[in-house]
Amino acid sequence: MIECKEDIVASKATISRLPVYLRYLRDKLGKGESNVSSTCIADDLQLNPVQVRKDLALVSGVPGRPKLGFDLVELIAGIESFLGCGNSNDALLAGVGGLGSTLLSYEGFSAYGLNIRAAFDVSERLIGTKVHGIPVMELGKLKGTAERLNIRMGIITVPKAAAQSVADLMADSGIRAIWNFAPTHLIVPEKVAVKNEDLAASLAVLSKKLRDALRDEEK
Amino acid sequence: MIECKEDIVASKATISRLPVYLRYLRDKLGKGESNVSSTCIADDLQLNPVQVRKDLALVSGVPGRPKLGFDLVELIAGIESFLGCGNSNDALLAGVGGLGSTLLSYEGFSAYGLNIRAAFDVSERLIGTKVHGIPVMELGKLKGTAERLNIRMGIITVPKAAAQSVADLMADSGIRAIWNFAPTHLIVPEKVAVKNEDLAASLAVLSKKLRDALRDEEK
DNA sequence: TAGATTGTTAATCGATTAACAATC
DNA sequence: TAGATTGTTAATCGATTAACAATC
C-alpha cells in the first residue's frame, strides 16, 4: 500500500513552489550531498526560511532535525509522493504546431510525472507521423483514445480560433483538467479544471518590473 | 506628449489580469460592440465584478458610466497605455532550439508590445540564418548587440546547463529583465529582474486540482 | 422614476513574515 | 555547553469580496 499524502491541504502558492524545491533538491543530491537546511534552501532560492520550513513540513514524511536540517532523500520522496502520489499523469495533446511539437519533445515533464500518450491534429501532413515517439492522430480519434486509455488531462496548443471547440471535445471525452496554451479564455463545464498558460500575462508582469526599475533609476 | 500612467501602483495580481482583459476587450471591439459592463466582463471571464471594476479603475482614463458600463475604445487605450506606455519592449533571445524558435515565430507578442530584435545561439548550423525574419547570431555578439540597440530585456531558452552563464552574460550586457524558460533558478545581480516561466510549477497546480477533483468524486 | 451599474469603504480571507521556545 | 536549526503561535501584509450610497 503506497502511502499517499492525499488529505493534506496545501495552498496554491505552496504547490507551485514544490516543483522548484524538487528540482533544487535533486540537483543537490546529484552533487553527493545528503542534508540541507531550510535556511540554505531559502538563501539559494531567495525565499523566506520560515516559508520554506512550512512548505516542507506539509510534504515531508520525516521532520527536519535541528542543526542538521532535512534528509535529502526523504525530502525528495515526500515531495514526489505529494505531487505524484502513485497516479500517473497521462495526458493528450491537441495541436501539433510549433509549440505543440516543442512540448511533445520536452524531456523535462517526465520528472514531474507527466506522460503525453497521444497527440491530435487536423493536418493531413501530420496525421500518422510520430513526434518524439508520440503518435499524431486525427482529431476525431481524441474521444475514443481518451476513453480507451482513461486519460483525464488534455493540453491545448491549437490556434486561438480552434481552442474552444477542442476544449468542448475534451470535456465531452472525459478530460477533467485542461492545460491551455491558446491565448483565449475557455468556457468549460464546472467539473473541468483549466490552467491557462498565459505568456502575455507573464510578459506584462516582467515588463512592468523592468519599467519600474528603469524609472526608479532615473530619479 | 504621451500621457503615461507611470505612477499608478497596481498589484502583481492586477497586472497579470490586464492582458486578459485586453484580449477580451479587443475581441469584443472586433465584434462591433462599443460598450461593456464590469458585470459582463466578470461573467465571461469568471471573475468577481468588484475586482474587475477595481482593476479597470486603475488604468482607464475615463470612468465607467452607470447603466452603460465602459467605453471599449477608451478602456483598451487605457490598458495599452498602462502596459506599454510608449516604451517599446525590445528584447533579445538566447537559445534557438525548439522552444526558442517557437517564441521567435509567435505572432501574439507584438499585440503586447514585445519585439524580439535578435536571437543568439552557439550552433554553427543556426548562426547566420533567420527565424521568422529574426537574425540568429553567435552568442559572442550578444553584448555588442544589446548595447548598440539599447535592449534591456532578454529571453533565455537555452538548455538548463547553459542558463546561468547566459544570464551572467545578459546581466553584463546591460539587460535588466530576464524571461527565463530554462528549468533552473538563476542568480542575478539585484538590479536585474527575473520572471521564471516554470512549466513544472504550472503542471503541479493543475495536476493537484485534477487529483482533488477526482478524489472528491469518489466519495 | 426605477433599475442597472458605478466607485468606495469596510470586512474577510489567505499568505507571508516575525518572534520565540524546543531540540539536537 | 553553545549555537544552529527546527516547528509553532501571533502579527502583519496584501488581495479579494461584501455592503452600499451615488449616478445616469
Short mmCIF file of C-alpha atoms (C1' of nucleotides) in Angstrom, two decimals:
data_model
loop_
_atom_site.label_atom_id
_atom_site.label_comp_id
_atom_site.label_asym_id
_atom_site.label_seq_id
_atom_site.Cartn_x
_atom_site.Cartn_y
_atom_site.Cartn_z
CA MET A 1 0.00 0.00 0.00
CA ILE A 2 1.55 3.25 -1.13
CA GLU A 3 1.10 5.98 1.38
CA CYS A 4 -0.49 8.96 -0.29
CA LYS A 5 -0.46 12.44 1.12
CA GLU A 6 -3.98 12.81 -0.09
CA ASP A 7 -5.66 14.76 2.60
CA ILE A 8 -3.04 17.39 3.14
CA VAL A 9 -4.19 20.84 2.19
CA ALA A 10 -1.51 22.95 0.63
CA SER A 11 -2.12 26.43 -0.74
CA LYS A 12 -1.80 27.08 -4.42
CA ALA A 13 1.26 29.16 -3.69
CA THR A 14 2.87 26.29 -1.80
CA ILE A 15 2.05 23.80 -4.53
CA SER A 16 3.68 25.94 -7.16
CA ARG A 17 6.84 26.19 -5.08
CA LEU A 18 7.12 22.42 -4.61
CA PRO A 19 8.47 21.65 -8.10
CA VAL A 20 11.05 24.37 -7.58
CA TYR A 21 12.23 22.73 -4.36
CA LEU A 22 12.17 19.33 -6.03
CA ARG A 23 14.43 20.44 -8.84
CA TYR A 24 16.80 22.13 -6.42
CA LEU A 25 16.94 19.13 -4.07
CA ARG A 26 17.56 16.67 -6.88
CA ASP A 27 20.45 18.85 -8.00
CA LYS A 28 21.91 18.85 -4.51
CA LEU A 29 21.52 15.09 -4.22
CA GLY A 30 23.24 14.69 -7.57
CA LYS A 31 26.19 16.61 -6.14
CA GLY A 32 26.54 14.00 -3.45
CA GLU A 33 25.07 15.95 -0.56
CA SER A 34 22.82 14.25 1.94
CA ASN A 35 21.32 17.00 4.10
CA VAL A 36 20.09 20.52 3.58
CA SER A 37 18.75 23.20 5.90
CA SER A 38 15.76 25.41 5.24
CA THR A 39 17.96 28.45 5.65
CA CYS A 40 20.28 27.16 2.97
CA ILE A 41 17.38 26.49 0.59
CA ALA A 42 15.94 29.91 1.35
CA ASP A 43 19.26 31.62 0.62
CA ASP A 44 19.76 29.83 -2.66
CA LEU A 45 16.20 30.21 -3.95
CA GLN A 46 15.68 33.66 -2.49
CA LEU A 47 12.75 32.72 -0.30
CA ASN A 48 11.91 33.26 3.35
CA PRO A 49 13.26 30.42 5.52
CA VAL A 50 10.07 30.14 7.56
CA GLN A 51 8.09 29.79 4.36
CA VAL A 52 10.42 27.03 3.24
CA ARG A 53 10.02 25.19 6.54
CA LYS A 54 6.25 25.48 6.40
CA ASP A 55 6.13 24.22 2.85
CA LEU A 56 8.40 21.30 3.61
CA ALA A 57 6.63 20.40 6.84
CA LEU A 58 3.49 19.77 4.78
CA VAL A 59 5.02 17.20 2.50
CA SER A 60 7.97 15.69 4.29
CA GLY A 61 7.47 12.31 5.89
CA VAL A 62 10.16 12.93 8.46
CA PRO A 63 10.73 16.19 10.30
CA GLY A 64 13.87 18.23 9.85
CA ARG A 65 16.46 17.91 12.57
CA PRO A 66 17.84 20.90 14.41
CA LYS A 67 21.43 21.57 13.47
CA LEU A 68 21.35 19.09 10.55
CA GLY A 69 18.36 20.20 8.53
CA PHE A 70 16.46 17.80 6.31
CA ASP A 71 17.46 14.48 4.83
CA LEU A 72 17.59 14.99 1.05
CA VAL A 73 16.35 11.54 0.11
CA GLU A 74 13.38 11.69 2.46
CA LEU A 75 12.51 15.19 1.37
CA ILE A 76 12.59 14.36 -2.33
CA ALA A 77 10.48 11.28 -1.72
CA GLY A 78 7.98 13.37 0.24
CA ILE A 79 7.56 15.97 -2.49
CA GLU A 80 7.35 13.33 -5.21
CA SER A 81 4.74 11.48 -3.25
CA PHE A 82 2.74 14.66 -2.77
CA LEU A 83 2.96 15.76 -6.39
CA GLY A 84 2.62 12.36 -7.99
CA CYS A 85 1.10 10.14 -5.38
CA GLY A 86 1.10 6.98 -7.45
CA ASN A 87 -1.33 8.40 -10.00
CA SER A 88 0.40 8.62 -13.32
CA ASN A 89 -0.36 11.84 -15.09
CA ASP A 90 -1.24 10.60 -18.54
CA ALA A 91 -2.24 13.32 -20.96
CA LEU A 92 -3.32 14.02 -24.52
CA LEU A 93 -2.16 16.96 -26.58
CA ALA A 94 -4.16 18.69 -29.29
CA GLY A 95 -2.40 20.91 -31.85
CA VAL A 96 0.95 19.74 -33.17
CA GLY A 97 2.26 23.11 -34.34
CA GLY A 98 5.41 24.78 -33.16
CA LEU A 99 4.52 24.92 -29.51
CA GLY A 100 2.79 21.53 -29.52
CA SER A 101 5.83 19.84 -31.04
CA THR A 102 8.07 21.55 -28.54
CA LEU A 103 6.02 20.26 -25.64
CA LEU A 104 5.92 16.74 -27.11
CA SER A 105 9.71 16.81 -27.31
CA TYR A 106 10.28 18.31 -23.89
CA GLU A 107 12.16 15.78 -21.78
CA GLY A 108 11.57 17.62 -18.55
CA PHE A 109 7.95 16.60 -18.00
CA SER A 110 8.58 13.00 -17.05
CA ALA A 111 10.50 14.15 -13.99
CA TYR A 112 7.22 15.61 -12.77
CA GLY A 113 5.05 12.67 -13.73
CA LEU A 114 3.57 14.00 -16.95
CA ASN A 115 3.31 11.44 -19.69
CA ILE A 116 1.88 12.55 -23.04
CA ARG A 117 0.38 9.44 -24.58
CA ALA A 118 -1.01 10.72 -27.87
CA ALA A 119 -1.28 13.87 -29.94
CA PHE A 120 -4.00 15.10 -32.27
CA ASP A 121 -4.17 17.46 -35.18
CA VAL A 122 -6.27 18.20 -38.24
CA SER A 123 -3.38 18.43 -40.68
CA GLU A 124 -3.20 15.51 -43.14
CA ARG A 125 0.51 16.09 -43.30
CA LEU A 126 0.95 15.35 -39.59
CA ILE A 127 -1.59 12.59 -39.04
CA GLY A 128 0.11 9.22 -38.91
CA THR A 129 3.54 10.63 -38.05
CA LYS A 130 5.26 10.50 -34.71
CA VAL A 131 6.82 13.36 -32.80
CA HIS A 132 9.42 12.33 -30.25
CA GLY A 133 7.88 8.85 -30.37
CA ILE A 134 4.36 10.08 -29.70
CA PRO A 135 1.79 9.21 -32.39
CA VAL A 136 -0.15 12.04 -34.04
CA MET A 137 -3.75 11.10 -34.85
CA GLU A 138 -6.69 12.80 -36.41
CA LEU A 139 -8.69 14.94 -34.02
CA GLY A 140 -11.74 12.69 -34.47
CA LYS A 141 -9.96 9.94 -32.60
CA LEU A 142 -9.39 12.02 -29.50
CA LYS A 143 -12.53 10.92 -27.72
CA GLY A 144 -12.04 7.21 -28.34
CA THR A 145 -8.41 7.39 -27.28
CA ALA A 146 -9.15 9.31 -24.11
CA GLU A 147 -11.81 6.83 -23.12
CA ARG A 148 -9.80 3.76 -24.00
CA LEU A 149 -6.71 4.90 -22.11
CA ASN A 150 -8.75 6.53 -19.35
CA ILE A 151 -6.91 9.80 -19.78
CA ARG A 152 -8.06 12.77 -17.74
CA MET A 153 -5.67 15.53 -18.73
CA GLY A 154 -5.56 17.46 -22.00
CA ILE A 155 -3.10 20.01 -23.36
CA ILE A 156 -4.36 22.58 -25.84
CA THR A 157 -1.81 24.05 -28.27
CA VAL A 158 -4.14 24.74 -31.20
CA PRO A 159 -4.67 28.22 -32.66
CA LYS A 160 -6.93 30.53 -30.76
CA ALA A 161 -9.84 30.10 -33.16
CA ALA A 162 -9.96 26.34 -32.60
CA ALA A 163 -9.34 26.32 -28.88
CA GLN A 164 -12.92 26.45 -27.61
CA SER A 165 -14.14 23.65 -29.85
CA VAL A 166 -11.19 21.46 -28.82
CA ALA A 167 -11.97 22.23 -25.18
CA ASP A 168 -15.57 21.17 -25.78
CA LEU A 169 -14.38 17.96 -27.38
CA MET A 170 -12.05 17.24 -24.50
CA ALA A 171 -14.76 17.87 -21.92
CA ASP A 172 -17.03 15.52 -23.83
CA SER A 173 -14.25 12.90 -23.85
CA GLY A 174 -13.95 12.69 -20.10
CA ILE A 175 -10.98 15.03 -19.80
CA ARG A 176 -11.10 16.72 -16.43
CA ALA A 177 -8.12 19.02 -16.49
CA ILE A 178 -7.03 21.24 -19.36
CA TRP A 179 -3.67 22.92 -19.69
CA ASN A 180 -4.44 25.74 -22.09
CA PHE A 181 -1.68 27.39 -24.11
CA ALA A 182 -4.05 29.07 -26.57
CA PRO A 183 -4.37 32.79 -25.90
CA THR A 184 -8.06 32.75 -25.11
CA HIS A 185 -10.38 32.20 -22.18
CA LEU A 186 -12.13 28.84 -22.32
CA ILE A 187 -15.64 28.10 -21.16
CA VAL A 188 -15.82 24.59 -19.71
CA PRO A 189 -18.21 22.59 -17.53
CA GLU A 190 -17.75 23.20 -13.84
CA LYS A 191 -16.08 19.89 -13.21
CA VAL A 192 -13.28 20.53 -15.69
CA ALA A 193 -10.27 22.37 -14.28
CA VAL A 194 -8.40 24.78 -16.53
CA LYS A 195 -4.91 26.20 -16.12
CA ASN A 196 -4.14 28.96 -18.56
CA GLU A 197 -0.52 29.26 -19.51
CA ASP A 198 -0.66 32.88 -20.38
CA LEU A 199 2.58 34.18 -21.83
CA ALA A 200 1.15 37.65 -22.30
CA ALA A 201 0.35 37.87 -18.60
CA SER A 202 3.86 36.77 -17.64
CA LEU A 203 5.32 39.23 -20.04
CA ALA A 204 3.19 42.01 -18.60
CA VAL A 205 4.48 41.35 -15.10
CA LEU A 206 8.09 41.30 -16.21
CA SER A 207 7.76 44.30 -18.43
CA LYS A 208 6.20 46.29 -15.60
CA LYS A 209 9.07 45.31 -13.29
CA LEU A 210 11.55 46.47 -15.89
CA ARG A 211 9.85 49.77 -16.47
CA ASP A 212 9.58 50.49 -12.75
CA ALA A 213 13.24 49.60 -12.24
CA LEU A 214 14.43 51.86 -15.05
CA ARG A 215 12.26 54.69 -13.81
CA ASP A 216 13.45 54.44 -10.22
CA GLU A 217 16.95 54.75 -11.52
CA GLU A 218 16.37 57.97 -13.38
CA LYS A 219 15.46 59.67 -10.15
CA MET B 1 3.32 64.45 -25.01
CA ILE B 2 2.01 60.99 -24.41
CA GLU B 3 0.31 60.65 -21.07
CA CYS B 4 1.87 57.77 -19.21
CA LYS B 5 0.24 56.01 -16.32
CA GLU B 6 3.61 55.78 -14.71
CA ASP B 7 2.93 56.39 -11.11
CA ILE B 8 -0.05 54.16 -10.68
CA VAL B 9 0.60 51.26 -8.37
CA ALA B 10 -1.11 48.09 -9.45
CA SER B 11 -0.66 44.81 -7.64
CA LYS B 12 1.08 41.95 -9.37
CA ALA B 13 -2.24 40.14 -9.47
CA THR B 14 -3.92 43.08 -11.18
CA ILE B 15 -1.10 43.44 -13.69
CA SER B 16 -1.38 39.82 -14.70
CA ARG B 17 -5.11 40.19 -15.28
CA LEU B 18 -4.70 43.22 -17.52
CA PRO B 19 -3.56 41.31 -20.63
CA VAL B 20 -6.54 39.01 -20.16
CA TYR B 21 -8.91 41.96 -20.14
CA LEU B 22 -7.09 43.45 -23.09
CA ARG B 23 -7.51 40.35 -25.22
CA TYR B 24 -11.16 40.06 -24.23
CA LEU B 25 -11.91 43.70 -24.93
CA ARG B 26 -10.18 43.66 -28.30
CA ASP B 27 -12.32 40.65 -29.22
CA LYS B 28 -15.46 42.50 -28.22
CA LEU B 29 -14.44 45.56 -30.16
CA GLY B 30 -13.77 43.37 -33.18
CA LYS B 31 -17.36 42.13 -32.95
CA GLY B 32 -18.56 45.68 -33.37
CA GLU B 33 -19.56 46.38 -29.78
CA SER B 34 -18.83 49.73 -28.22
CA ASN B 35 -19.55 49.35 -24.51
CA VAL B 36 -19.13 46.70 -21.87
CA SER B 37 -20.03 46.50 -18.19
CA SER B 38 -17.84 45.12 -15.44
CA THR B 39 -20.54 42.58 -14.61
CA CYS B 40 -20.47 41.33 -18.17
CA ILE B 41 -16.67 41.02 -18.17
CA ALA B 42 -16.79 39.28 -14.81
CA ASP B 43 -19.38 36.78 -16.05
CA ASP B 44 -17.45 35.94 -19.17
CA LEU B 45 -14.03 35.69 -17.58
CA GLN B 46 -15.28 34.16 -14.34
CA LEU B 47 -14.03 36.90 -12.10
CA ASN B 48 -15.58 38.97 -9.35
CA PRO B 49 -17.24 42.12 -10.74
CA VAL B 50 -15.85 44.34 -8.00
CA GLN B 51 -12.38 43.08 -8.76
CA VAL B 52 -12.89 43.90 -12.41
CA ARG B 53 -14.05 47.41 -11.59
CA LYS B 54 -11.07 47.98 -9.29
CA ASP B 55 -8.64 46.74 -11.89
CA LEU B 56 -10.17 48.88 -14.61
CA ALA B 57 -10.44 51.96 -12.43
CA LEU B 58 -6.65 51.89 -12.10
CA VAL B 59 -5.93 52.03 -15.79
CA SER B 60 -8.91 53.58 -17.50
CA GLY B 61 -8.65 57.20 -18.46
CA VAL B 62 -12.37 57.69 -18.29
CA PRO B 63 -14.67 56.32 -15.59
CA GLY B 64 -17.34 53.78 -16.36
CA ARG B 65 -20.85 55.13 -16.65
CA PRO B 66 -23.72 53.73 -14.60
CA LYS B 67 -26.11 51.81 -16.77
CA LEU B 68 -23.79 51.84 -19.79
CA GLY B 69 -20.55 50.46 -18.45
CA PHE B 70 -17.21 51.28 -20.01
CA ASP B 71 -16.35 52.60 -23.43
CA LEU B 72 -14.41 49.83 -25.18
CA VAL B 73 -12.09 52.10 -27.12
CA GLU B 74 -11.17 54.15 -24.06
CA LEU B 75 -10.66 51.05 -21.96
CA ILE B 76 -8.40 49.37 -24.49
CA ALA B 77 -6.37 52.55 -24.86
CA GLY B 78 -6.06 52.78 -21.08
CA ILE B 79 -4.76 49.24 -20.68
CA GLU B 80 -2.40 49.57 -23.63
CA SER B 81 -1.06 52.79 -22.23
CA PHE B 82 -0.51 51.18 -18.84
CA LEU B 83 1.15 48.05 -20.19
CA GLY B 84 3.14 49.68 -22.95
CA CYS B 85 3.34 53.32 -22.10
CA GLY B 86 5.30 54.39 -25.12
CA ASN B 87 8.35 52.33 -24.23
CA SER B 88 8.84 49.67 -26.83
CA ASN B 89 9.68 46.34 -25.33
CA ASP B 90 12.64 45.33 -27.43
CA ALA B 91 14.18 42.03 -26.46
CA LEU B 92 16.92 39.57 -27.29
CA LEU B 93 16.53 35.81 -27.21
CA ALA B 94 19.25 33.27 -26.44
CA GLY B 95 18.81 29.62 -27.42
CA VAL B 96 17.24 28.90 -30.79
CA GLY B 97 16.09 25.35 -30.07
CA GLY B 98 12.52 24.11 -30.21
CA LEU B 99 11.11 26.48 -27.66
CA GLY B 100 13.26 29.39 -28.79
CA SER B 101 12.16 29.01 -32.40
CA THR B 102 8.55 28.77 -31.31
CA LEU B 103 8.81 32.01 -29.38
CA LEU B 104 10.54 33.74 -32.30
CA SER B 105 7.67 32.68 -34.53
CA TYR B 106 4.91 33.56 -32.10
CA GLU B 107 2.79 36.31 -33.63
CA GLY B 108 0.97 37.08 -30.43
CA PHE B 109 3.71 39.03 -28.69
CA SER B 110 3.53 42.14 -30.80
CA ALA B 111 -0.01 42.74 -29.56
CA TYR B 112 1.53 43.19 -26.11
CA GLY B 113 4.46 45.29 -27.21
CA LEU B 114 7.18 42.64 -27.25
CA ASN B 115 9.56 42.92 -30.14
CA ILE B 116 12.35 40.35 -30.40
CA ARG B 117 15.12 42.07 -32.32
CA ALA B 118 17.80 39.39 -32.46
CA ALA B 119 18.48 35.80 -31.45
CA PHE B 120 21.69 34.09 -30.34
CA ASP B 121 22.94 30.54 -30.33
CA VAL B 122 26.18 28.59 -30.30
CA SER B 123 25.25 26.22 -33.11
CA GLU B 124 27.21 26.83 -36.32
CA ARG B 125 24.26 25.45 -38.20
CA LEU B 126 21.96 28.19 -36.93
CA ILE B 127 24.27 31.19 -36.88
CA GLY B 128 23.64 33.39 -39.90
CA THR B 129 20.14 32.06 -40.52
CA LYS B 130 16.88 33.84 -39.83
CA VAL B 131 13.89 32.51 -37.93
CA HIS B 132 10.64 34.26 -38.72
CA GLY B 133 12.71 37.14 -40.05
CA ILE B 134 14.81 37.46 -36.92
CA PRO B 135 18.58 37.04 -37.41
CA VAL B 136 20.39 34.38 -35.42
CA MET B 137 23.89 35.41 -34.38
CA GLU B 138 26.70 33.87 -32.43
CA LEU B 139 26.38 34.22 -28.68
CA GLY B 140 29.54 36.31 -28.55
CA LYS B 141 27.72 39.12 -30.31
CA LEU B 142 25.01 39.38 -27.68
CA LYS B 143 26.70 42.04 -25.62
CA GLY B 144 27.54 44.30 -28.55
CA THR B 145 24.05 43.98 -29.97
CA ALA B 146 22.35 44.69 -26.64
CA GLU B 147 24.45 47.78 -26.14
CA ARG B 148 24.11 49.05 -29.68
CA LEU B 149 20.33 48.66 -29.73
CA ASN B 150 19.96 49.65 -26.08
CA ILE B 151 17.99 46.50 -25.34
CA ARG B 152 17.04 45.83 -21.75
CA MET B 153 15.09 42.57 -21.92
CA GLY B 154 16.43 39.07 -22.54
CA ILE B 155 14.70 35.75 -23.08
CA ILE B 156 16.52 32.57 -22.07
CA THR B 157 15.58 29.37 -23.90
CA VAL B 158 18.91 27.58 -23.69
CA PRO B 159 19.35 24.20 -22.00
CA LYS B 160 19.50 24.18 -18.24
CA ALA B 161 23.26 23.69 -18.12
CA ALA B 162 23.91 26.88 -20.09
CA ALA B 163 21.27 29.07 -18.48
CA GLN B 164 23.32 30.60 -15.68
CA SER B 165 26.22 31.57 -17.91
CA VAL B 166 23.82 33.16 -20.41
CA ALA B 167 22.16 35.03 -17.56
CA ASP B 168 25.58 36.30 -16.45
CA LEU B 169 26.32 37.41 -19.99
CA MET B 170 23.00 39.20 -20.25
CA ALA B 171 23.48 40.95 -16.92
CA ASP B 172 26.92 42.06 -18.12
CA SER B 173 25.38 43.36 -21.35
CA GLY B 174 23.02 45.78 -19.67
CA ILE B 175 19.96 43.52 -19.75
CA ARG B 176 17.72 44.40 -16.83
CA ALA B 177 14.88 41.93 -17.15
CA ILE B 178 15.18 38.24 -17.94
CA TRP B 179 12.34 35.98 -19.01
CA ASN B 180 13.68 32.57 -18.07
CA PHE B 181 12.29 29.43 -19.71
CA ALA B 182 15.16 27.19 -18.59
CA PRO B 183 14.15 24.92 -15.73
CA THR B 184 16.58 26.32 -13.23
CA HIS B 185 16.85 29.07 -10.69
CA LEU B 186 19.08 31.92 -11.83
CA ILE B 187 21.34 34.02 -9.64
CA VAL B 188 21.48 37.56 -10.96
CA PRO B 189 22.57 40.98 -9.68
CA GLU B 190 19.94 42.72 -7.61
CA LYS B 191 19.05 45.19 -10.31
CA VAL B 192 18.13 42.52 -12.84
CA ALA B 193 14.51 41.31 -12.67
CA VAL B 194 13.78 37.67 -13.44
CA LYS B 195 10.49 36.05 -14.35
CA ASN B 196 10.64 32.29 -14.35
CA GLU B 197 8.28 30.61 -16.77
CA ASP B 198 8.05 27.41 -14.89
CA LEU B 199 6.04 24.78 -16.71
CA ALA B 200 6.61 22.23 -13.98
CA ALA B 201 5.08 24.55 -11.43
CA SER B 202 2.01 25.13 -13.61
CA LEU B 203 1.67 21.45 -14.20
CA ALA B 204 1.87 20.79 -10.48
CA VAL B 205 -1.01 23.16 -9.79
CA LEU B 206 -3.18 21.65 -12.48
CA SER B 207 -2.34 18.10 -11.59
CA LYS B 208 -3.22 18.75 -7.96
CA LYS B 209 -6.57 20.25 -8.98
CA LEU B 210 -7.29 17.19 -11.07
CA ARG B 211 -6.42 14.75 -8.34
CA ASP B 212 -8.50 16.60 -5.78
CA ALA B 213 -11.46 16.72 -8.16
CA LEU B 214 -11.29 13.02 -8.93
CA ARG B 215 -10.97 12.16 -5.27
CA ASP B 216 -13.91 14.30 -4.18
CA GLU B 217 -15.97 12.45 -6.70
CA GLU B 218 -15.19 9.01 -5.37
CA LYS B 219 -16.70 9.91 -2.04
"C1'" DT C 1 -38.99 57.36 -11.98
"C1'" DA C 2 -36.90 52.67 -11.50
"C1'" DG C 3 -33.18 49.86 -12.32
"C1'" DA C 4 -28.73 48.76 -13.71
"C1'" DT C 5 -24.29 49.90 -12.93
"C1'" DT C 6 -20.71 52.52 -10.99
"C1'" DG C 7 -16.92 53.61 -7.33
"C1'" DT C 8 -15.68 53.44 -2.39
"C1'" DT C 9 -15.42 51.99 2.34
"C1'" DA C 10 -15.27 48.19 5.47
"C1'" DA C 11 -14.91 43.24 6.35
"C1'" DT C 12 -12.96 38.98 5.21
"C1'" DC C 13 -9.83 35.87 3.65
"C1'" DG C 14 -5.34 33.88 2.71
"C1'" DA C 15 -0.50 34.01 2.62
"C1'" DT C 16 3.84 35.75 4.40
"C1'" DT C 17 6.80 37.13 7.97
"C1'" DA C 18 8.31 37.90 12.83
"C1'" DA C 19 9.08 36.17 17.37
"C1'" DC C 20 10.41 32.51 20.19
"C1'" DA C 21 10.61 28.22 22.76
"C1'" DA C 22 12.22 23.44 21.83
"C1'" DT C 23 15.89 20.39 20.30
"C1'" DC C 24 19.89 18.17 18.65
"C1'" DT D 1 27.61 23.75 26.81
"C1'" DA D 2 26.69 26.95 22.89
"C1'" DG D 3 24.87 27.57 18.61
"C1'" DA D 4 22.42 26.39 14.62
"C1'" DT D 5 18.22 24.93 13.24
"C1'" DT D 6 13.69 23.36 13.85
"C1'" DG D 7 8.36 23.90 14.30
"C1'" DT D 8 4.58 26.81 16.09
"C1'" DT D 9 1.97 30.76 17.53
"C1'" DA D 10 0.94 35.52 16.73
"C1'" DA D 11 1.31 39.68 13.91
"C1'" DT D 12 1.44 41.68 9.53
"C1'" DC D 13 0.63 42.29 4.96
"C1'" DG D 14 -1.87 42.11 0.66
"C1'" DA D 15 -5.67 40.84 -2.10
"C1'" DT D 16 -10.49 39.64 -2.57
"C1'" DT D 17 -15.19 40.15 -1.53
"C1'" DA D 18 -19.35 42.27 0.64
"C1'" DA D 19 -22.16 46.21 1.52
"C1'" DC D 20 -23.97 50.38 -0.04
"C1'" DA D 21 -24.57 55.16 -1.45
"C1'" DA D 22 -24.13 57.79 -5.84
"C1'" DT D 23 -25.40 58.24 -10.64
"C1'" DC D 24 -27.03 58.04 -15.21
#
